[in-house]
Amino acid sequence: MRFTTFSKQHVRSSNSSVAFAREREVVPGGSMRNATWFTPHPPYAAKGLGCWVEDIDGRRFLDCANNFFSLSHGHAFSPVVEAIRAAAGNGTAFGLPTEKEIELAQLITGRSPSCEQIRFCTSGTEAVMFAVKGARALTGRGALAKFEGAYHGSYDWVEVSLAPDPDGWDDEQGNPASIGGAEGVPRHVLRDTIVLPWNEPDRCAAILAKEGPRLAGLIIDPVPSRAGMIPVTREMIDVLHAAREKYGFLIISDEVISFRLSYAGAHPLFGLRPDLITLGKIIGGGMPIGAVAGSARAMAVFDHTQSKPLVALGGTFSANPLAMAAGLAAMTALDEPAIARLNQLGSDLRAAINLSFIERRIPAQVTGSGSLFRLHLTSKPITNYRSCRCLLPKTLQAVHASALDYGVLLTPNCSGAVSTPMDSASIDHLVAAVTQSIADAFARQAWEK
Ligand SMILES: Cc1ncc(COP(=O)(O)O)c(C=O)c1O
């Protein structure tokens, strides 16, 4: 499947419109996932190959969304397809362990010294939930600290202050307030979730000095996608390490997305020494997966053979053999040279897009790290959730739709990832589509005031 011309292809498709009308009848809002929906409706996928996805109207898009950063090799990667086919032929799920789960566990623990042991589950949300429960069981405390705007899945505690409005986002002390991620969140969840400002070490140190003694854990994504995709600073990490030393809580590094940044994950790149690490997305090769990993000491909390099992980690589809087989195939192919190449492509594309904004005097920028990128419609520095919170939602929507018309699929908040089937030609296409989409919006004076 190839995309050869750089011209607009309109996506308000009849087949997708019909599909959307059908889905609306039986699914609230006509979408199974908030994240995949955008107005008026998304194109419905028919198939994908490599870095291209084709919709049910036959239009093709360079896929930078990659099912929200979970497909490091794009679509229908043949080693993954073969592995799933072989595994499925032997049965899709058992009430017994399989050897494949040992192999994937060995592969991941062999890559990252901080991951001495691992347990698989079926989503990143589950992984985060189990890690938080583990931290509580190990410390005998209930409270959790997280960073404002950072996404860690849909567990009540970590949804706190995911997307607060300026109205009321400060507490009486001027620190980030704890705002529920959904209506009806119990008050005790808000009381027991401490919200920290991103990359503000002094303020974080002051908050942790007060709240540290009641914390079970602190969860951090070293490059939080929703909070701007700005990497954590060394000063910030020093503060977290010092507070852990003093108060005895656990640090959970949430690398559900950012594990892809190096062979051993994100934390070594920033000098972070976590107790537990949560994983998902790419380690399943496109199949549903999550995992909690960490030091053998911390992971003992999940050891059911102890006389007192502290936290029961498992579910019907945990370590599902198809996901194990797909993950093994995908992660084996994602070796050090593959990651270095992805990171280089990512850095090239960020540099090219930023240069083009400067040359065209467009007040926009791209942030990110390694193979990850995110667009922002401002030239003001992006430092945290508050500075990246989109003040121009309609323009961002228009840019997303226009990129789609130019044949590039981004996530609805205009972020994306490079995958291994991409090459310099795909990056050129991506850069051209993105800069043209933003230039169009700018030229049409669609920039909201
Ligand atoms: C950092 C992070 N943690 C956790 C999750 C939740 O993972 P899942 O969607 O597999 O439940 C996500 C999902 O995007 C994520 O980005």
Coordinates of C-alpha atoms and ligand atoms in Angstrom, one line a residue:
M1 CA 0.0 0.0 0.0
R2 CA 1.6 3.3 -1.0
F3 CA 0.6 6.9 -0.9
T4 CA 2.2 8.7 -3.9
T5 CA 0.6 12.1 -4.3
F6 CA 0.5 14.9 -1.8
S7 CA -3.0 16.2 -2.3
K8 CA -6.1 16.6 -0.2
Q9 CA -8.4 13.6 0.1
H10 CA -11.7 14.4 1.7
V11 CA -12.8 12.1 4.4
R12 CA -16.4 12.9 5.0
S13 CA -17.1 9.6 3.5
S14 CA -20.4 7.9 2.7
N15 CA -19.4 4.5 4.0
S16 CA -18.0 5.9 7.2
S17 CA -21.0 8.1 7.6
V18 CA -23.3 5.2 7.2
A19 CA -21.2 3.2 9.7
F20 CA -21.3 6.0 12.2
A21 CA -25.1 6.3 11.9
R22 CA -25.4 2.6 12.5
E23 CA -23.0 2.7 15.5
R24 CA -24.9 5.7 17.0
E25 CA -28.0 3.6 17.2
V26 CA -26.4 1.1 19.6
V27 CA -23.4 2.8 21.1
P28 CA -23.6 6.0 23.2
G29 CA -22.1 8.8 21.2
G30 CA -21.4 6.4 18.3
S31 CA -18.0 5.5 19.6
M32 CA -16.5 2.8 21.8
R33 CA -13.6 5.0 22.9
N34 CA -13.6 8.7 23.7
A35 CA -10.0 8.8 22.4
T36 CA -10.8 7.6 18.9
W37 CA -13.7 10.0 18.3
F38 CA -13.5 13.3 16.6
T39 CA -16.1 15.5 14.9
P40 CA -18.1 14.9 12.7
H41 CA -17.0 11.3 13.0
P42 CA -13.8 9.4 12.3
P43 CA -13.2 7.3 9.2
Y44 CA -13.8 3.6 9.9
A45 CA -10.7 1.5 9.4
A46 CA -10.8 -1.4 7.0
K47 CA -7.2 -2.6 7.1
G48 CA -3.6 -1.6 7.7
L49 CA -0.2 -2.5 6.3
G50 CA 3.1 -1.1 7.6
C51 CA 2.7 2.6 8.3
W52 CA -0.5 2.9 6.2
V53 CA -4.1 2.5 7.2
E54 CA -7.0 2.3 4.8
D55 CA -10.6 3.3 5.6
I56 CA -13.8 1.7 4.4
D57 CA -14.0 4.3 1.6
G58 CA -10.5 3.3 0.2
R59 CA -8.6 6.3 1.5
R60 CA -5.2 5.8 2.9
F61 CA -3.5 7.6 5.8
L62 CA 0.1 7.5 7.0
D63 CA -0.7 6.2 10.5
C64 CA 1.1 8.2 13.2
A65 CA -1.5 7.4 15.9
N66 CA -0.5 3.8 15.8
N67 CA -3.5 2.9 18.0
F68 CA -2.3 5.4 20.6
F69 CA 1.5 4.6 20.4
S70 CA 1.0 0.8 20.7
L71 CA 2.2 -0.4 17.3
S72 CA 5.9 0.1 17.1
H73 CA 6.0 -1.8 13.8
G74 CA 2.9 -0.4 12.3
H75 CA 0.1 -2.8 11.0
A76 CA 0.2 -6.4 10.1
F77 CA 3.9 -6.8 10.8
S78 CA 4.6 -10.2 9.5
P79 CA 6.5 -11.7 12.5
V80 CA 3.6 -10.6 14.7
V81 CA 1.0 -12.0 12.3
E82 CA 2.8 -15.3 12.0
A83 CA 3.2 -15.5 15.8
I84 CA -0.5 -14.9 16.4
R85 CA -1.5 -17.3 13.8
A86 CA 0.7 -20.1 15.2
A87 CA -0.5 -19.3 18.8
A88 CA -4.1 -19.2 17.8
G89 CA -3.9 -22.6 16.1
N90 CA -3.0 -24.0 19.5
G91 CA -5.8 -22.4 21.4
T92 CA -6.5 -18.8 22.3
A93 CA -6.7 -19.0 26.1
F94 CA -6.1 -21.5 28.9
G95 CA -6.8 -21.7 32.6
L96 CA -3.1 -22.7 32.7
P97 CA 0.2 -20.9 32.3
T98 CA 2.1 -21.1 29.0
E99 CA 5.8 -21.1 28.2
K100 CA 5.3 -18.0 26.1
E101 CA 4.6 -15.9 29.2
I102 CA 8.0 -17.0 30.6
E103 CA 9.7 -16.0 27.3
L104 CA 8.2 -12.5 27.3
A105 CA 8.9 -12.0 31.0
Q106 CA 12.5 -13.0 30.3
L107 CA 12.8 -10.7 27.4
I108 CA 11.6 -7.6 29.3
T109 CA 13.5 -8.3 32.5
G110 CA 16.6 -9.0 30.5
R111 CA 16.4 -5.5 28.9
S112 CA 15.9 -3.5 32.0
P113 CA 17.8 -4.0 35.3
S114 CA 15.1 -2.2 37.2
C115 CA 12.6 -4.9 36.0
E116 CA 13.8 -7.9 38.0
Q117 CA 10.4 -9.4 37.9
I118 CA 7.2 -8.8 36.0
R119 CA 3.5 -9.8 36.0
F120 CA 1.3 -9.3 32.9
C121 CA -2.3 -8.1 32.9
T122 CA -4.5 -6.8 30.0
S123 CA -4.2 -3.1 29.9
G124 CA -2.1 -0.1 31.1
T125 CA -5.0 1.0 33.3
E126 CA -4.9 -2.4 35.1
A127 CA -1.1 -2.2 35.4
V128 CA -1.3 1.2 37.1
M129 CA -4.1 0.1 39.4
F130 CA -2.2 -3.0 40.5
A131 CA 1.0 -1.0 41.0
V132 CA -0.9 1.6 43.2
K133 CA -2.5 -1.3 45.2
G134 CA 1.0 -2.8 45.6
A135 CA 2.4 0.5 46.9
R136 CA -0.5 0.7 49.4
A137 CA 0.0 -2.9 50.6
L138 CA 3.7 -2.4 51.0
T139 CA 3.5 0.9 52.9
G140 CA 0.2 0.4 54.8
R141 CA -0.8 3.9 53.6
G142 CA -3.5 5.1 51.2
A143 CA -2.5 8.3 49.5
L144 CA -1.0 8.7 46.1
A145 CA 0.9 11.6 44.4
K146 CA 0.6 12.3 40.7
F147 CA 1.4 15.2 38.4
E148 CA -1.1 17.7 37.1
G149 CA -2.4 16.8 33.6
A150 CA -0.6 13.4 33.5
Y151 CA -2.6 10.5 32.1
H152 CA -2.3 7.1 33.7
G153 CA -5.5 5.4 32.5
S154 CA -8.9 5.4 34.0
Y155 CA -8.5 4.3 37.6
D156 CA -10.2 6.9 39.8
W157 CA -7.1 8.0 41.8
V158 CA -4.9 8.6 38.7
E159 CA -7.7 10.4 36.8
V160 CA -7.5 13.2 39.4
S161 CA -6.6 16.6 37.9
L162 CA -6.1 15.0 34.4
A163 CA -7.7 18.0 32.6
P164 CA -8.6 20.7 35.2
D165 CA -10.0 24.1 34.0
P166 CA -8.3 27.3 35.2
D167 CA -11.4 27.9 37.3
G168 CA -10.4 26.3 40.6
W169 CA -7.2 24.5 39.5
D170 CA -5.3 26.1 42.5
D171 CA -6.0 25.2 46.1
E172 CA -5.9 27.8 48.9
Q173 CA -2.1 27.6 49.1
G174 CA -1.8 28.2 45.3
N175 CA -0.8 24.5 44.7
P176 CA -2.6 22.3 42.1
A177 CA -6.0 21.4 43.5
S178 CA -7.3 17.8 43.4
I179 CA -10.1 17.8 40.8
G180 CA -12.0 14.7 40.1
G181 CA -11.6 13.1 36.6
A182 CA -15.3 12.1 36.5
E183 CA -18.5 13.3 38.1
G184 CA -19.3 11.5 41.3
V185 CA -15.7 10.6 42.3
P186 CA -15.8 10.0 46.1
R187 CA -14.4 12.8 48.2
H188 CA -11.9 10.5 49.9
V189 CA -10.3 9.9 46.5
L190 CA -9.6 13.6 46.1
R191 CA -8.4 13.9 49.7
D192 CA -6.0 11.0 49.1
T193 CA -4.6 12.2 45.7
I194 CA -1.9 14.8 46.0
V195 CA -1.4 16.7 42.7
L196 CA 2.1 18.0 41.9
P197 CA 3.2 20.7 39.4
W198 CA 5.4 19.3 36.6
N199 CA 9.1 20.1 36.7
E200 CA 8.8 22.5 39.6
P201 CA 11.2 20.9 42.1
D202 CA 11.0 23.5 44.8
R203 CA 7.2 23.5 44.9
C204 CA 7.1 19.7 44.7
A205 CA 9.7 19.4 47.6
A206 CA 7.4 21.7 49.7
I207 CA 4.3 19.7 48.9
L208 CA 6.1 16.4 49.6
A209 CA 7.5 17.7 52.9
K210 CA 3.9 18.1 54.0
E211 CA 2.2 15.1 52.4
G212 CA 5.1 12.6 52.2
P213 CA 4.3 10.8 55.5
R214 CA 0.9 9.7 54.2
L215 CA 1.9 8.7 50.7
A216 CA 1.9 5.1 49.6
G217 CA 3.3 6.0 46.2
L218 CA 4.1 8.6 43.6
I219 CA 3.4 7.9 40.0
I220 CA 5.3 9.6 37.2
D221 CA 5.4 9.3 33.5
P222 CA 8.9 10.6 32.6
V223 CA 7.5 12.2 29.3
P224 CA 3.8 12.7 30.0
S225 CA 2.0 12.9 26.7
R226 CA -1.1 14.8 27.9
A227 CA 0.9 17.2 30.0
G228 CA 2.9 18.5 27.1
M229 CA 5.4 15.7 26.3
I230 CA 8.1 17.6 28.1
P231 CA 10.7 15.3 29.7
V232 CA 11.2 15.3 33.4
T233 CA 14.3 17.3 34.6
R234 CA 17.2 15.9 36.7
E235 CA 16.3 18.5 39.5
M236 CA 12.8 17.1 39.7
I237 CA 14.0 13.6 39.9
D238 CA 16.5 14.5 42.7
V239 CA 13.6 15.9 44.7
L240 CA 11.5 12.7 44.2
H241 CA 14.4 10.4 45.2
A242 CA 15.1 12.5 48.3
A243 CA 11.5 12.5 49.4
R244 CA 11.2 8.7 48.9
E245 CA 14.3 8.3 51.0
K246 CA 12.8 10.4 53.8
Y247 CA 9.2 9.2 53.7
G248 CA 9.4 5.6 52.4
F249 CA 6.8 5.8 49.7
L250 CA 7.3 3.9 46.4
I251 CA 8.0 5.6 43.0
I252 CA 6.0 4.1 40.2
S253 CA 7.4 5.0 36.7
D254 CA 4.5 4.8 34.3
E255 CA 6.1 3.8 31.0
V256 CA 3.0 2.5 29.2
I257 CA 3.9 4.9 26.4
S258 CA 7.5 5.9 27.2
F259 CA 9.1 2.4 27.5
R260 CA 9.8 2.8 23.8
L261 CA 12.3 5.6 24.4
S262 CA 15.2 3.3 25.0
Y263 CA 16.0 -0.4 25.1
A264 CA 15.7 -0.5 28.9
G265 CA 12.7 1.9 29.0
A266 CA 12.4 5.6 29.8
H267 CA 13.6 5.8 33.5
P268 CA 17.3 5.2 32.8
L269 CA 17.4 8.1 30.3
F270 CA 16.5 10.5 33.1
G271 CA 18.3 8.9 36.0
L272 CA 15.0 7.8 37.6
R273 CA 15.2 4.8 40.0
P274 CA 11.7 3.5 40.3
D275 CA 10.4 0.8 42.6
L276 CA 7.7 -0.3 40.2
I277 CA 7.3 0.2 36.5
T278 CA 4.0 0.0 34.6
L279 CA 4.0 -1.1 31.0
G280 CA 1.5 -1.8 28.2
K281 CA 1.0 -0.9 24.5
I282 CA 4.1 -1.8 22.5
I283 CA 5.0 -4.8 24.7
G284 CA 1.9 -6.6 23.4
G285 CA 2.7 -6.2 19.7
G286 CA -0.7 -4.7 19.0
M287 CA -2.6 -7.1 21.3
P288 CA -4.2 -6.0 24.6
I289 CA -1.6 -6.1 27.4
G290 CA -0.4 -4.4 30.6
A291 CA 2.4 -5.3 33.0
V292 CA 3.8 -4.4 36.4
A293 CA 7.5 -4.8 36.8
G294 CA 10.1 -3.8 39.3
S295 CA 12.6 -4.9 41.9
A296 CA 12.1 -8.4 43.3
R297 CA 11.6 -6.8 46.7
A298 CA 8.7 -4.7 45.6
M299 CA 7.3 -7.3 43.3
A300 CA 7.1 -9.8 46.2
V301 CA 3.8 -8.0 47.1
F302 CA 2.2 -9.9 44.2
D303 CA 3.7 -13.3 45.3
H304 CA 0.7 -15.4 46.0
T305 CA 2.9 -18.2 47.5
Q306 CA 3.7 -16.1 50.5
S307 CA 1.6 -17.1 53.5
K308 CA -0.1 -13.7 53.2
P309 CA -0.7 -12.7 49.6
L310 CA -0.8 -9.0 49.8
V311 CA -2.2 -8.0 46.4
A312 CA -3.9 -10.4 44.0
L313 CA -2.7 -9.5 40.5
G314 CA -4.5 -11.4 37.8
G315 CA -7.5 -11.7 35.6
T316 CA -9.1 -14.1 33.1
F317 CA -7.0 -12.9 30.2
S318 CA -3.8 -12.0 32.1
A319 CA -0.7 -13.2 30.1
N320 CA -3.0 -14.3 27.3
P321 CA -1.0 -16.6 25.0
L322 CA -1.9 -14.6 21.8
A323 CA -0.7 -11.3 23.5
M324 CA 2.4 -13.1 24.7
A325 CA 3.3 -14.4 21.3
A326 CA 2.6 -11.0 19.6
G327 CA 4.6 -9.2 22.2
L328 CA 7.5 -11.5 21.9
A329 CA 7.6 -11.1 18.1
A330 CA 7.3 -7.3 18.3
M331 CA 9.7 -6.7 21.1
T332 CA 12.3 -9.0 19.6
A333 CA 12.3 -6.9 16.5
L334 CA 12.4 -3.7 18.5
D335 CA 16.1 -4.1 19.3
E336 CA 18.7 -1.4 20.1
P337 CA 19.3 -0.5 16.4
A338 CA 15.6 -0.3 15.7
I339 CA 15.0 2.0 18.7
A340 CA 18.0 4.2 17.7
R341 CA 16.6 4.5 14.2
L342 CA 13.1 5.4 15.4
N343 CA 14.5 8.0 17.8
Q344 CA 16.6 9.5 15.0
L345 CA 13.5 9.7 12.7
G346 CA 11.6 11.3 15.6
S347 CA 14.3 13.9 16.2
D348 CA 14.5 14.6 12.5
L349 CA 10.8 15.2 12.2
R350 CA 10.6 17.4 15.2
A351 CA 13.5 19.5 13.9
A352 CA 12.0 19.8 10.4
I353 CA 8.5 20.7 11.6
N354 CA 9.8 23.3 14.1
L355 CA 12.1 24.8 11.3
S356 CA 9.2 25.0 8.9
F357 CA 7.1 26.9 11.6
I358 CA 9.9 29.4 12.1
E359 CA 10.4 29.9 8.3
R360 CA 6.7 30.4 7.8
R361 CA 6.4 32.5 10.9
I362 CA 3.7 30.3 12.3
P363 CA 3.2 30.5 16.0
A364 CA 3.3 26.7 16.6
Q365 CA 5.8 24.1 17.8
V366 CA 6.3 20.5 18.3
T367 CA 7.5 18.8 21.5
G368 CA 8.3 15.2 22.3
S369 CA 11.2 12.8 22.8
G370 CA 12.6 9.8 20.9
S371 CA 9.9 8.6 18.5
L372 CA 7.1 10.6 20.1
F373 CA 5.9 14.0 19.0
R374 CA 3.1 16.4 19.8
L375 CA 2.0 19.7 18.1
H376 CA 1.1 22.8 20.0
L377 CA -0.6 25.9 18.5
T378 CA 1.6 28.4 20.3
S379 CA 5.1 29.7 20.1
K380 CA 5.2 30.3 23.9
P381 CA 7.3 27.9 25.8
I382 CA 5.5 24.6 26.7
T383 CA 6.6 23.5 30.1
N384 CA 3.7 21.7 31.7
Y385 CA 0.0 20.9 31.5
R386 CA -1.1 24.5 32.1
S387 CA 1.1 25.8 29.2
C388 CA 0.1 23.0 26.8
R389 CA -3.6 23.0 27.6
C390 CA -5.1 23.9 24.3
L391 CA -6.6 27.3 24.2
L392 CA -7.5 26.9 20.5
P393 CA -9.5 23.6 20.5
K394 CA -11.4 24.4 17.3
T395 CA -8.2 25.3 15.5
L396 CA -6.5 22.1 16.7
Q397 CA -9.5 20.1 15.5
A398 CA -9.3 21.8 12.1
V399 CA -5.6 21.0 11.9
H400 CA -6.3 17.4 12.8
A401 CA -9.0 17.1 10.2
S402 CA -6.8 18.9 7.6
A403 CA -3.9 16.5 8.3
L404 CA -6.3 13.7 7.7
D405 CA -7.3 15.2 4.4
Y406 CA -3.6 15.4 3.5
G407 CA -3.3 11.7 4.3
V408 CA -1.9 11.7 7.8
L409 CA -3.6 10.2 10.9
L410 CA -2.7 11.9 14.1
T411 CA -4.3 11.4 17.5
P412 CA -7.1 13.9 18.1
N413 CA -4.8 16.1 20.2
C414 CA -2.3 16.1 17.3
S415 CA 0.3 13.8 18.8
G416 CA 1.9 10.8 17.2
A417 CA 4.7 8.3 17.0
V418 CA 7.1 7.1 14.4
S419 CA 7.0 3.3 13.6
T420 CA 9.7 1.1 12.1
P421 CA 8.1 0.8 8.6
M422 CA 8.5 4.6 8.2
D423 CA 11.4 6.0 6.3
S424 CA 12.7 9.4 5.4
A425 CA 10.0 9.7 2.6
S426 CA 7.3 9.0 5.1
I427 CA 8.8 11.6 7.5
D428 CA 8.9 14.1 4.6
H429 CA 5.2 13.4 3.9
L430 CA 4.3 13.8 7.5
V431 CA 6.2 17.1 7.9
A432 CA 4.7 18.5 4.7
A433 CA 1.1 17.5 5.7
V434 CA 1.4 18.8 9.3
T435 CA 3.0 22.1 8.4
Q436 CA 0.6 22.6 5.5
S437 CA -2.4 21.8 7.7
I438 CA -1.2 24.4 10.3
A439 CA -0.3 26.9 7.6
D440 CA -3.8 26.5 6.1
A441 CA -5.5 27.1 9.4
F442 CA -3.2 30.1 10.0
A443 CA -3.8 31.6 6.5
R444 CA -7.5 31.2 6.8
Q445 CA -7.2 33.2 10.0
A446 CA -9.0 30.2 11.6
W447 CA -6.7 30.9 14.6
E448 CA -9.1 31.5 17.4
K449 CA -8.8 34.7 19.2
Ligands
LIG1 C1 1.1 6.8 30.5 C2 -0.2 5.9 30.4 N1 -0.5 5.1 31.4 C3 -1.6 4.3 31.3 C4 -2.4 4.2 30.2 C5 -3.6 3.3 30.2 O1 -3.3 2.3 29.3 P1 -4.6 1.5 28.6 O2 -5.2 2.4 27.6 O3 -3.9 0.3 28.0 O4 -5.5 1.1 29.7 C6 -2.1 5.1 29.1 C7 -2.9 5.0 27.9 O5 -2.7 5.8 27.0 C8 -0.9 5.9 29.2 O6 -0.6 6.7 28.2

